[in-house]
Amino acid sequence: MRVPFRSSPFLLFAMAGLWTSESWSASPTLSVILPRGAARGATAEVVFHGANLGDAVDLLFHEPGLSLAKMEVVDSNQVKCVLGIAPDTPLGPQPVRIRTRTGISNLALFSVGNLRELAEPEPNDDPKNAPEVPLDSTVNGRVTSEDVDFYAVQLKPGDRLAVEIEALRLGTVLFDPKLRLFGPAGHELIAEDDTSLCAQDAAFVHVAEATGRYTVAVSEAAYGGAENDYYRLHLGRFPRPLAMSPLGGVSAATTTVTWLGDPGISTETLSVPETSIPRTVRVSSKSQAGESPTRLRFRSSPYPGILESEPNNQADQATPGSIPGAFDGILSQAGDEDFFQFPGIPGQSFEVRVWARELGSPLDSVLAVFGPDGGALLSDDDSAGIDSVGRITTSSTATHRIEVRDHLGRGGPLFSYRVEVNPIRPTVNLTLLENKPVQAAVPRGNRALLLLSAQRNDFGGALNLGFGRLPDAVRAEHQPFREDLSTLPVLISAATEAQIAGALVDITAAHSADPSITGRLSQDVVLVYGDNEVVFLPQRVDRVALAVTDPAPFEIEMHQPKVPIVRGGAMDLVVRARRAPGFADAIDLRVPWTPSGVGAGTGIIPAGATETSVHLDAGSGAALGTWKLAVTGSSAGWTVATPFIDLEVSEPWVTFEVVKAETERGKPVEMTVSLTQAHPFAGTFKAELLGYPGGISVPPLDFTRETTALQFPITVTPEAPSGKHEGLFVRAILEASGETILHQSGGGQLVVYDPLPPELQQQQPTPAPAVEAQAEQPKRKTRFPNG
């Protein structure tokens, strides 16, 4: 049924004064930033390429160090920017987005270097005429189809040449580069494809043995290439370790690490970033020759650690340590196995985790933990991606042992690892569902909806949410995050007077009963996929990129129901749109979230129309209570949301017990349905028996609050199908406060038999023959009284 709908005053104001035809553009997208990077400590002019960039106003940087000095819009597909790059900006790819008056772009990467920046000199496809590049330079180049780029450097005996390429890690496309080094005589000295530290990218260090001209070749691994296969090639004397040990240190302390894979450097003392809980940070290798062009992943932990002491490849040679703590080592050769031991803590539970592949080691770990009796407490291979993880409980202070090996028995000088044994502590992880870019565009005078997911680890309970650094006149609205909820809709609303602005917004959660249990948003934005959506390059972000934009050309609102949806029932939610003058596109509607047991359909407000409905169904176990519900609408590149309504889910006001009835084809039958009233209602309403096949008819019956049973007369024609017809149900539509409440009760069955053949129906039964009365026989005498 149609229900009255009232427009809000702010909506009418927005419609009257804020919309312009220029604001009907779609959301911006970024395809590539050129050049792909620049040196820190200076400014750099770059061009952002993409679509719908004509109203660009700002950039959002996820990490410190980069800033926008100047922006010039060239056209809808290009924006020129002058970037300021602070001297202490972290090296390597940095995430950035472009913000326009109508939206916010996908995340892209811009790489920060510390060497001389050069553009690819052309031609450079002939190794004999390869252009010479001064050492300690970064070349910004591109590999097109079947292209091979050559660069020459001059070396003397003993000179180190460090080479690293950023290609896949630039986050543009699935570009798998290959590096080769040729000596002065033209012989191939090194061919490097995928270096574990660099994912699909490559790196190597070579010490020259002869004086002369060395040539570096860059190609796609299969000698392909494409228009967007850009790279940054670093060549120089800088340190380029390919691994390290240990792979972690104590928070806020100094740790001496041994660099692996670069013969020109050995050890370095690092200052470990401070952290209250174990987490992964980034560190650089520095020497008199410079700094590594990209950083290495490293673990910071409040717990102490120990390095393996060789030999420790047998259980009785295990290196001793303590828990909670960390155990670092290297599987230095094929077949190597490392053992550690520690005294247990009675009744204490721990998570045991190998950190190797995730930190750039080639190791595919297999982890085992043994109790004092030698029995396995834990055995794991790949529960943490390629790394291993599991839980143990130590029952005594006796000696426990850890074993680490490679799944294929491999080993080598780069096969470093770290085993962390950490106390199990309650945590909560927040992510956004149905939002791969982790972003939100909120039009002025309108709303955007975020679907927030919370994973509670080792605790249960309600959560308190926090939203930091929201722009002025922007607010977040949500219902309480109850303990039985794992997903929650959040409305981000921008007032009509909100300014065009952008921010990176923290979302945090804390246990309502124990505020020390906290968590925050942490989510991977996938930049490069392979076939079948295999993830090749994720970028972790910890804040939502939010933009307040020009008004959208439409707004949607939902009618607030005055009645509940009942279990087993249904409801049509009326949604109405207010359109800007001249905007007539269709608007697609969906309900991103419903309470448990409630299903929702989709809807379309047709072109030029202003109203439609979205259907809801409530199952028999739908979650009872009052819930915040919103609908989103998408059109012309915009997505907005309705204000929340309060949707009440209740028990049925009246239930119908539908039973079983039997008859033959062509014979009527009655079905008695009893009524139970659970909520007072007034008036006379109709109940329909439904779910039967063709050839059967049942008239609706009236009922009131006083009715306790209904006798449904069922007409069964001779053509009705025979058999068991299950799924009969009663549907009744009650009315209260001028709105309807649909009730449905099922479980009925109608069995229709085939009638007997006519000859059997007319045949009279043969009477049984009369039995003649027999004279009573004299009882046989016996000496046995019971015989």
PDB file of C-alpha atoms in Angstrom, residues 246-410:
ATOM      1  CA  PRO A 246      67.278 -11.106  13.360  1.00  0.00           C
ATOM      2  CA  LEU A 247      63.982 -10.153  11.749  1.00  0.00           C
ATOM      3  CA  GLY A 248      62.862  -8.199  14.796  1.00  0.00           C
ATOM      4  CA  GLY A 249      63.888  -6.438  17.946  1.00  0.00           C
ATOM      5  CA  VAL A 250      62.688  -5.050  21.238  1.00  0.00           C
ATOM      6  CA  SER A 251      60.482  -1.979  20.976  1.00  0.00           C
ATOM      7  CA  ALA A 252      62.172   1.395  21.585  1.00  0.00           C
ATOM      8  CA  ALA A 253      65.586  -0.274  21.931  1.00  0.00           C
ATOM      9  CA  THR A 254      68.536  -0.769  19.599  1.00  0.00           C
ATOM     10  CA  THR A 255      69.188  -4.044  17.809  1.00  0.00           C
ATOM     11  CA  THR A 256      72.216  -5.125  15.797  1.00  0.00           C
ATOM     12  CA  VAL A 257      71.181  -6.885  12.606  1.00  0.00           C
ATOM     13  CA  THR A 258      73.246  -8.837  10.107  1.00  0.00           C
ATOM     14  CA  TRP A 259      72.498  -7.914   6.524  1.00  0.00           C
ATOM     15  CA  LEU A 260      72.249 -10.853   4.125  1.00  0.00           C
ATOM     16  CA  GLY A 261      72.674 -10.974   0.352  1.00  0.00           C
ATOM     17  CA  ASP A 262      74.982  -7.963  -0.009  1.00  0.00           C
ATOM     18  CA  PRO A 263      78.686  -8.733   0.393  1.00  0.00           C
ATOM     19  CA  GLY A 264      79.499  -5.044   0.801  1.00  0.00           C
ATOM     20  CA  ILE A 265      77.727  -4.625   4.135  1.00  0.00           C
ATOM     21  CA  SER A 266      77.672  -6.756   7.257  1.00  0.00           C
ATOM     22  CA  THR A 267      75.973  -5.416  10.354  1.00  0.00           C
ATOM     23  CA  GLU A 268      74.111  -2.317  11.454  1.00  0.00           C
ATOM     24  CA  THR A 269      72.599  -1.133  14.710  1.00  0.00           C
ATOM     25  CA  LEU A 270      68.959  -0.172  14.230  1.00  0.00           C
ATOM     26  CA  SER A 271      66.699   1.888  16.449  1.00  0.00           C
ATOM     27  CA  VAL A 272      63.525  -0.175  16.768  1.00  0.00           C
ATOM     28  CA  PRO A 273      60.302   1.874  16.499  1.00  0.00           C
ATOM     29  CA  GLU A 274      58.317   1.945  19.715  1.00  0.00           C
ATOM     30  CA  THR A 275      55.167  -0.178  19.957  1.00  0.00           C
ATOM     31  CA  SER A 276      53.113  -1.525  22.840  1.00  0.00           C
ATOM     32  CA  ILE A 277      52.191  -4.712  21.017  1.00  0.00           C
ATOM     33  CA  PRO A 278      54.117  -6.810  18.474  1.00  0.00           C
ATOM     34  CA  ARG A 279      53.718  -5.385  14.970  1.00  0.00           C
ATOM     35  CA  THR A 280      55.484  -5.075  11.626  1.00  0.00           C
ATOM     36  CA  VAL A 281      57.385  -1.873  10.851  1.00  0.00           C
ATOM     37  CA  ARG A 282      59.719  -0.742   8.040  1.00  0.00           C
ATOM     38  CA  VAL A 283      63.455  -0.140   8.355  1.00  0.00           C
ATOM     39  CA  SER A 284      66.184   0.968   5.946  1.00  0.00           C
ATOM     40  CA  SER A 285      69.728  -0.232   5.458  1.00  0.00           C
ATOM     41  CA  LYS A 286      72.245   2.599   5.655  1.00  0.00           C
ATOM     42  CA  SER A 287      75.986   2.718   5.084  1.00  0.00           C
ATOM     43  CA  GLN A 288      78.643   5.166   3.923  1.00  0.00           C
ATOM     44  CA  ALA A 289      77.586   4.280   0.370  1.00  0.00           C
ATOM     45  CA  GLY A 290      74.010   5.453   0.941  1.00  0.00           C
ATOM     46  CA  GLU A 291      70.630   4.006   1.831  1.00  0.00           C
ATOM     47  CA  SER A 292      68.669   1.141   0.310  1.00  0.00           C
ATOM     48  CA  PRO A 293      66.113   2.466  -2.228  1.00  0.00           C
ATOM     49  CA  THR A 294      63.248   0.616  -0.567  1.00  0.00           C
ATOM     50  CA  ARG A 295      62.719  -0.431   3.018  1.00  0.00           C
ATOM     51  CA  LEU A 296      62.601  -3.881   4.631  1.00  0.00           C
ATOM     52  CA  ARG A 297      59.873  -5.289   6.861  1.00  0.00           C
ATOM     53  CA  PHE A 298      60.875  -5.805  10.498  1.00  0.00           C
ATOM     54  CA  ARG A 299      59.096  -6.875  13.703  1.00  0.00           C
ATOM     55  CA  SER A 300      58.944  -4.614  16.756  1.00  0.00           C
ATOM     56  CA  SER A 301      57.948  -6.370  19.983  1.00  0.00           C
ATOM     57  CA  PRO A 302      57.897  -5.558  23.711  1.00  0.00           C
ATOM     58  CA  TYR A 303      59.263  -9.065  24.411  1.00  0.00           C
ATOM     59  CA  PRO A 304      62.941 -10.106  24.316  1.00  0.00           C
ATOM     60  CA  GLY A 305      64.401 -12.372  21.674  1.00  0.00           C
ATOM     61  CA  ILE A 306      67.391 -14.662  21.137  1.00  0.00           C
ATOM     62  CA  LEU A 307      69.408 -15.706  18.100  1.00  0.00           C
ATOM     63  CA  GLU A 308      70.057 -19.354  17.337  1.00  0.00           C
ATOM     64  CA  SER A 309      73.348 -20.769  18.528  1.00  0.00           C
ATOM     65  CA  GLU A 310      74.812 -23.354  16.174  1.00  0.00           C
ATOM     66  CA  PRO A 311      74.694 -26.288  16.162  1.00  0.00           C
ATOM     67  CA  ASN A 312      70.975 -26.494  16.891  1.00  0.00           C
ATOM     68  CA  ASN A 313      69.694 -28.876  14.246  1.00  0.00           C
ATOM     69  CA  GLN A 314      68.890 -31.624  16.759  1.00  0.00           C
ATOM     70  CA  ALA A 315      66.411 -31.561  19.632  1.00  0.00           C
ATOM     71  CA  ASP A 316      69.184 -32.123  22.199  1.00  0.00           C
ATOM     72  CA  GLN A 317      71.089 -29.151  20.739  1.00  0.00           C
ATOM     73  CA  ALA A 318      68.180 -26.713  21.031  1.00  0.00           C
ATOM     74  CA  THR A 319      69.086 -23.065  21.635  1.00  0.00           C
ATOM     75  CA  PRO A 320      67.565 -21.978  24.988  1.00  0.00           C
ATOM     76  CA  GLY A 321      65.232 -19.019  25.283  1.00  0.00           C
ATOM     77  CA  SER A 322      62.224 -17.843  27.256  1.00  0.00           C
ATOM     78  CA  ILE A 323      58.577 -17.002  26.676  1.00  0.00           C
ATOM     79  CA  PRO A 324      56.933 -14.711  25.925  1.00  0.00           C
ATOM     80  CA  GLY A 325      59.692 -13.931  23.470  1.00  0.00           C
ATOM     81  CA  ALA A 326      61.151 -14.453  20.016  1.00  0.00           C
ATOM     82  CA  PHE A 327      63.560 -16.925  18.426  1.00  0.00           C
ATOM     83  CA  ASP A 328      65.509 -15.890  15.300  1.00  0.00           C
ATOM     84  CA  GLY A 329      67.591 -18.010  12.969  1.00  0.00           C
ATOM     85  CA  ILE A 330      68.612 -18.938   9.421  1.00  0.00           C
ATOM     86  CA  LEU A 331      68.151 -22.261   7.666  1.00  0.00           C
ATOM     87  CA  SER A 332      71.543 -21.850   6.085  1.00  0.00           C
ATOM     88  CA  GLN A 333      71.592 -24.931   3.865  1.00  0.00           C
ATOM     89  CA  ALA A 334      69.303 -27.501   2.304  1.00  0.00           C
ATOM     90  CA  GLY A 335      67.944 -29.973   4.826  1.00  0.00           C
ATOM     91  CA  ASP A 336      68.679 -27.696   7.784  1.00  0.00           C
ATOM     92  CA  GLU A 337      66.346 -27.839  10.792  1.00  0.00           C
ATOM     93  CA  ASP A 338      66.570 -25.548  13.813  1.00  0.00           C
ATOM     94  CA  PHE A 339      65.503 -26.313  17.379  1.00  0.00           C
ATOM     95  CA  PHE A 340      64.887 -23.982  20.326  1.00  0.00           C
ATOM     96  CA  GLN A 341      63.795 -24.728  23.871  1.00  0.00           C
ATOM     97  CA  PHE A 342      62.091 -22.807  26.649  1.00  0.00           C
ATOM     98  CA  PRO A 343      60.573 -23.483  30.084  1.00  0.00           C
ATOM     99  CA  GLY A 344      56.794 -23.461  30.088  1.00  0.00           C
ATOM    100  CA  ILE A 345      54.495 -21.373  32.254  1.00  0.00           C
ATOM    101  CA  PRO A 346      51.842 -23.561  33.901  1.00  0.00           C
ATOM    102  CA  GLY A 347      48.360 -23.028  32.506  1.00  0.00           C
ATOM    103  CA  GLN A 348      49.432 -20.211  30.164  1.00  0.00           C
ATOM    104  CA  SER A 349      48.302 -20.113  26.509  1.00  0.00           C
ATOM    105  CA  PHE A 350      50.375 -18.613  23.712  1.00  0.00           C
ATOM    106  CA  GLU A 351      50.239 -17.974  19.996  1.00  0.00           C
ATOM    107  CA  VAL A 352      53.300 -19.319  18.201  1.00  0.00           C
ATOM    108  CA  ARG A 353      53.914 -17.645  14.820  1.00  0.00           C
ATOM    109  CA  VAL A 354      56.666 -17.945  12.236  1.00  0.00           C
ATOM    110  CA  TRP A 355      57.496 -14.675  10.475  1.00  0.00           C
ATOM    111  CA  ALA A 356      59.386 -15.373   7.268  1.00  0.00           C
ATOM    112  CA  ARG A 357      57.703 -15.095   3.874  1.00  0.00           C
ATOM    113  CA  GLU A 358      55.600 -12.130   5.001  1.00  0.00           C
ATOM    114  CA  LEU A 359      58.824 -10.312   5.861  1.00  0.00           C
ATOM    115  CA  GLY A 360      60.484 -11.152   2.538  1.00  0.00           C
ATOM    116  CA  SER A 361      62.280 -14.425   3.329  1.00  0.00           C
ATOM    117  CA  PRO A 362      62.112 -17.247   0.742  1.00  0.00           C
ATOM    118  CA  LEU A 363      61.378 -19.754   3.527  1.00  0.00           C
ATOM    119  CA  ASP A 364      58.158 -21.824   3.330  1.00  0.00           C
ATOM    120  CA  SER A 365      58.066 -22.723   7.000  1.00  0.00           C
ATOM    121  CA  VAL A 366      56.872 -25.817   8.815  1.00  0.00           C
ATOM    122  CA  LEU A 367      56.491 -25.269  12.562  1.00  0.00           C
ATOM    123  CA  ALA A 368      56.269 -27.803  15.382  1.00  0.00           C
ATOM    124  CA  VAL A 369      56.147 -27.369  19.166  1.00  0.00           C
ATOM    125  CA  PHE A 370      56.768 -30.323  21.487  1.00  0.00           C
ATOM    126  CA  GLY A 371      55.828 -30.742  25.129  1.00  0.00           C
ATOM    127  CA  PRO A 372      58.084 -32.047  27.906  1.00  0.00           C
ATOM    128  CA  ASP A 373      57.159 -35.662  27.053  1.00  0.00           C
ATOM    129  CA  GLY A 374      58.086 -35.189  23.389  1.00  0.00           C
ATOM    130  CA  GLY A 375      54.462 -35.168  22.217  1.00  0.00           C
ATOM    131  CA  ALA A 376      53.489 -32.587  19.595  1.00  0.00           C
ATOM    132  CA  LEU A 377      51.526 -29.617  20.949  1.00  0.00           C
ATOM    133  CA  LEU A 378      51.449 -27.926  17.551  1.00  0.00           C
ATOM    134  CA  SER A 379      52.250 -28.758  13.944  1.00  0.00           C
ATOM    135  CA  ASP A 380      51.504 -26.320  11.139  1.00  0.00           C
ATOM    136  CA  ASP A 381      52.523 -25.446   7.609  1.00  0.00           C
ATOM    137  CA  ASP A 382      50.585 -22.613   5.943  1.00  0.00           C
ATOM    138  CA  SER A 383      47.973 -21.286   8.371  1.00  0.00           C
ATOM    139  CA  ALA A 384      49.412 -17.751   8.038  1.00  0.00           C
ATOM    140  CA  GLY A 385      49.623 -17.618   4.259  1.00  0.00           C
ATOM    141  CA  ILE A 386      52.971 -19.242   3.498  1.00  0.00           C
ATOM    142  CA  ASP A 387      54.030 -18.791   7.124  1.00  0.00           C
ATOM    143  CA  SER A 388      52.985 -20.964  10.084  1.00  0.00           C
ATOM    144  CA  VAL A 389      50.953 -20.209  13.192  1.00  0.00           C
ATOM    145  CA  GLY A 390      49.125 -22.023  15.974  1.00  0.00           C
ATOM    146  CA  ARG A 391      48.360 -22.025  19.682  1.00  0.00           C
ATOM    147  CA  ILE A 392      49.709 -23.963  22.617  1.00  0.00           C
ATOM    148  CA  THR A 393      49.058 -24.209  26.344  1.00  0.00           C
ATOM    149  CA  THR A 394      52.032 -25.044  28.553  1.00  0.00           C
ATOM    150  CA  SER A 395      51.155 -27.193  31.528  1.00  0.00           C
ATOM    151  CA  SER A 396      54.394 -26.990  33.532  1.00  0.00           C
ATOM    152  CA  THR A 397      57.756 -25.273  33.831  1.00  0.00           C
ATOM    153  CA  ALA A 398      59.445 -28.231  32.164  1.00  0.00           C
ATOM    154  CA  THR A 399      61.317 -27.848  28.878  1.00  0.00           C
ATOM    155  CA  HIS A 400      59.346 -27.369  25.656  1.00  0.00           C
ATOM    156  CA  ARG A 401      60.904 -27.361  22.188  1.00  0.00           C
ATOM    157  CA  ILE A 402      60.333 -25.562  18.884  1.00  0.00           C
ATOM    158  CA  GLU A 403      61.309 -26.980  15.497  1.00  0.00           C
ATOM    159  CA  VAL A 404      61.510 -24.940  12.270  1.00  0.00           C
ATOM    160  CA  ARG A 405      62.191 -26.344   8.789  1.00  0.00           C
ATOM    161  CA  ASP A 406      61.368 -25.605   5.165  1.00  0.00           C
ATOM    162  CA  HIS A 407      58.421 -27.404   3.598  1.00  0.00           C
ATOM    163  CA  LEU A 408      60.574 -28.635   0.694  1.00  0.00           C
ATOM    164  CA  GLY A 409      63.762 -29.028   2.709  1.00  0.00           C
ATOM    165  CA  ARG A 410      65.343 -25.967   1.112  1.00  0.00           C
TER     166      ARG A 410
END
